[in-house]
C-alpha positions as YAML, in Angstrom:
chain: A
units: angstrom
residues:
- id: 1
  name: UNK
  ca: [0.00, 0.00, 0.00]
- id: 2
  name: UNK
  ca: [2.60, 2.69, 0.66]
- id: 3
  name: UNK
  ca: [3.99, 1.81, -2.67]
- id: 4
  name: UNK
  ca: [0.92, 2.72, -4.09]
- id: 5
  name: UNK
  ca: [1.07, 6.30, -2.19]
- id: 6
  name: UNK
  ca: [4.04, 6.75, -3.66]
- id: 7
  name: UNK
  ca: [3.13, 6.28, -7.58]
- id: 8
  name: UNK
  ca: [4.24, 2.18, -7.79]
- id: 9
  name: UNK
  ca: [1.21, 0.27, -9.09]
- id: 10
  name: UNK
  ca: [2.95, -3.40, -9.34]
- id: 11
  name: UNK
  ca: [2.31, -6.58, -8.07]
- id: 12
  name: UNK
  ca: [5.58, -8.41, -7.13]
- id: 13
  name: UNK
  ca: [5.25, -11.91, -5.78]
- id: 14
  name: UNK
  ca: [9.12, -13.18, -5.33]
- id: 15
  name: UNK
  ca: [12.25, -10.99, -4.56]
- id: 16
  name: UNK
  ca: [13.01, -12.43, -0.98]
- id: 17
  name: UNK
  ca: [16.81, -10.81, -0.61]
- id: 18
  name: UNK
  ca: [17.31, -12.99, 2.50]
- id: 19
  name: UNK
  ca: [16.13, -16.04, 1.19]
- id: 20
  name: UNK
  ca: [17.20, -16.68, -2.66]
- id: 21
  name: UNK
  ca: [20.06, -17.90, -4.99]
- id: 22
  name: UNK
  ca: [21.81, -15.44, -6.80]
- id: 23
  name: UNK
  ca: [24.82, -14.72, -8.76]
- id: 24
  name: UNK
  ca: [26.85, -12.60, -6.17]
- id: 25
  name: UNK
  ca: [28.58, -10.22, -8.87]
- id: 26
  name: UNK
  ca: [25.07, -9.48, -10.04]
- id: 27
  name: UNK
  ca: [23.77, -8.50, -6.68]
- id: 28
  name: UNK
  ca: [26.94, -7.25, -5.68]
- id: 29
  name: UNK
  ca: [27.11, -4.47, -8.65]
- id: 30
  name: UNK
  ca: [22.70, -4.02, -8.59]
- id: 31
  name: UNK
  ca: [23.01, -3.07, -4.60]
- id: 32
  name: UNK
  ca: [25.33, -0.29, -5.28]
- id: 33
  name: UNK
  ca: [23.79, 1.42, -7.97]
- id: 34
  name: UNK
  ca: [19.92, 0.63, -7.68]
- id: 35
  name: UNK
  ca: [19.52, -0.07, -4.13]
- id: 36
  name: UNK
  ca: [19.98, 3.73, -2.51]
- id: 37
  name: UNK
  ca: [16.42, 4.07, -1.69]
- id: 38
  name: UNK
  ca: [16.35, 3.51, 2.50]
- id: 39
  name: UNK
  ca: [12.91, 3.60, 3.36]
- id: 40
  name: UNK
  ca: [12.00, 0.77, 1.17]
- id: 41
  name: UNK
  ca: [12.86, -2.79, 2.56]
- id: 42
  name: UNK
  ca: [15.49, -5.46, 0.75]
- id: 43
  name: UNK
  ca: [12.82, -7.87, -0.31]
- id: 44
  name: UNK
  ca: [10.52, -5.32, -2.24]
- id: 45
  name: UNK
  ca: [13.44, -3.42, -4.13]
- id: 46
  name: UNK
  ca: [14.68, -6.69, -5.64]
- id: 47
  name: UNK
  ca: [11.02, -7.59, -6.86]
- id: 48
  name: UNK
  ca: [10.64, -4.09, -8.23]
- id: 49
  name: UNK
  ca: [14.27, -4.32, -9.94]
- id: 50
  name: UNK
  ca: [12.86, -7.61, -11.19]
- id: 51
  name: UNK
  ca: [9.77, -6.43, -12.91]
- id: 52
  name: UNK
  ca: [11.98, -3.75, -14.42]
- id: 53
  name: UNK
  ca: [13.69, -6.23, -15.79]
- id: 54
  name: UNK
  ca: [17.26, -4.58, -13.46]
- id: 55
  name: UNK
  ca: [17.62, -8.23, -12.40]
- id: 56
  name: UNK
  ca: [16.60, -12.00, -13.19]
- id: 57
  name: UNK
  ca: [13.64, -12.71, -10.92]
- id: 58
  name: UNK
  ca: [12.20, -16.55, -11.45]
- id: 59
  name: UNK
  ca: [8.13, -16.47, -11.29]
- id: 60
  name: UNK
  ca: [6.49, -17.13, -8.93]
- id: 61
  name: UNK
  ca: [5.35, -20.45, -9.83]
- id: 62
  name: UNK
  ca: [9.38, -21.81, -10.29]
- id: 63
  name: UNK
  ca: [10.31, -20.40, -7.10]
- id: 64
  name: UNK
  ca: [7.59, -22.44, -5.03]
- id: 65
  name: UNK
  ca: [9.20, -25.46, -6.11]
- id: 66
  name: UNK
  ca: [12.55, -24.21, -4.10]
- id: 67
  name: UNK
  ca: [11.24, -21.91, -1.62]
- id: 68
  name: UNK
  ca: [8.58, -22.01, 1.38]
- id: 69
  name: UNK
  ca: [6.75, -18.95, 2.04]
- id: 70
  name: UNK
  ca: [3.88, -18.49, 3.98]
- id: 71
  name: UNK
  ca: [0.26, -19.29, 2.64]
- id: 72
  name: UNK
  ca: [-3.26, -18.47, 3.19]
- id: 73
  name: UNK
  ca: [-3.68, -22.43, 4.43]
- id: 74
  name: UNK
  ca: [-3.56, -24.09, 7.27]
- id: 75
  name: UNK
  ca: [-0.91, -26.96, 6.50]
- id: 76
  name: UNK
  ca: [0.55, -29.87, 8.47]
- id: 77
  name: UNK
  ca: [3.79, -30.81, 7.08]
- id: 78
  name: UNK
  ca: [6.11, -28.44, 5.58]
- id: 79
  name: UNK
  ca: [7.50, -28.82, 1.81]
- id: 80
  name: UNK
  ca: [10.47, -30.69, 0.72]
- id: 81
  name: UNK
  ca: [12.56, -27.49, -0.42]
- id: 82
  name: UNK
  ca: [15.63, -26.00, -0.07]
- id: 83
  name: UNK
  ca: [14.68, -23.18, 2.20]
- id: 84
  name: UNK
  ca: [11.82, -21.63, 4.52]
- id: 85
  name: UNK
  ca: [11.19, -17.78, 5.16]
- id: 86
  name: UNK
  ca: [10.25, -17.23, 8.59]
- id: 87
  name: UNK
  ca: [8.57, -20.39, 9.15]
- id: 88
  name: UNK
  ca: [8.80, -19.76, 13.09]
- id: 89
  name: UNK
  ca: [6.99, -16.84, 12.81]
- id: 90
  name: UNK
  ca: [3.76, -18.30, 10.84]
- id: 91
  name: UNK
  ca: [4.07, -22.16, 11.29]
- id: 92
  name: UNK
  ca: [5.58, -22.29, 15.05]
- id: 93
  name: UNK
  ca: [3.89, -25.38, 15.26]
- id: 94
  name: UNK
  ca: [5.91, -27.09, 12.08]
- id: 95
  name: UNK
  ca: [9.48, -25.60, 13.22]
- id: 96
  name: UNK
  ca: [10.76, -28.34, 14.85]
- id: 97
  name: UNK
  ca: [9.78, -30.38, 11.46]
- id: 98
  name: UNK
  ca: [12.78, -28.31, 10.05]
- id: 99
  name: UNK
  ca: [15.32, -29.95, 12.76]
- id: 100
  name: UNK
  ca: [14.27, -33.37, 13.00]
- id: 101
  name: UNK
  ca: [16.97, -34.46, 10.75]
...
């Protein structure tokens, strides 16, 4: 919404800079000249940059088959993937699921 307020009218599903695979040069070079903006978090200025075609962002429907993120839906066992964003916060009851192994 405060994107909105601000004259951005796009819908960005993936862009997670704490949870993703990326070519570090890439990143590396993108964060120093695109990322100046402070008020906006990590996470959304990737998905922007990636809808502006800045940066290679996988759709949304790839990136579920890699990445957990939360869902709408009440679920009992969590995903075989290679990674989980902030599972403790919205599945506190699947958590320990992650350290069984």
């Amino acid at each position: 919404m405060l994107l909105r307020k601000v004259g951005f009218n796009i819908k960005c599903y993936v862009g997670n800079g704490g949870l993703s695979l990326r070519r570090v040069a890439v990143f590396y070079e993108t964060c120093n000249k695109y990322l100046a903006v402070d008020w906006l978090n990590e996470d959304m200025k990737f998905a922007m940059l990636g809808k502006k075609s800045v940066i290679r962002i996988p759709e949304f429907e790839h990136s579920k088959k890699y990445f957990f993120e939360k869902t709408n839906d009440s679920i009992k066992c969590l995903p075989n993937v290679l990674g989980y964003h902030a599972v403790e916060r919205y599945y506190p009851n699947l958590y320990s699921q992650i350290f069984k192994k």
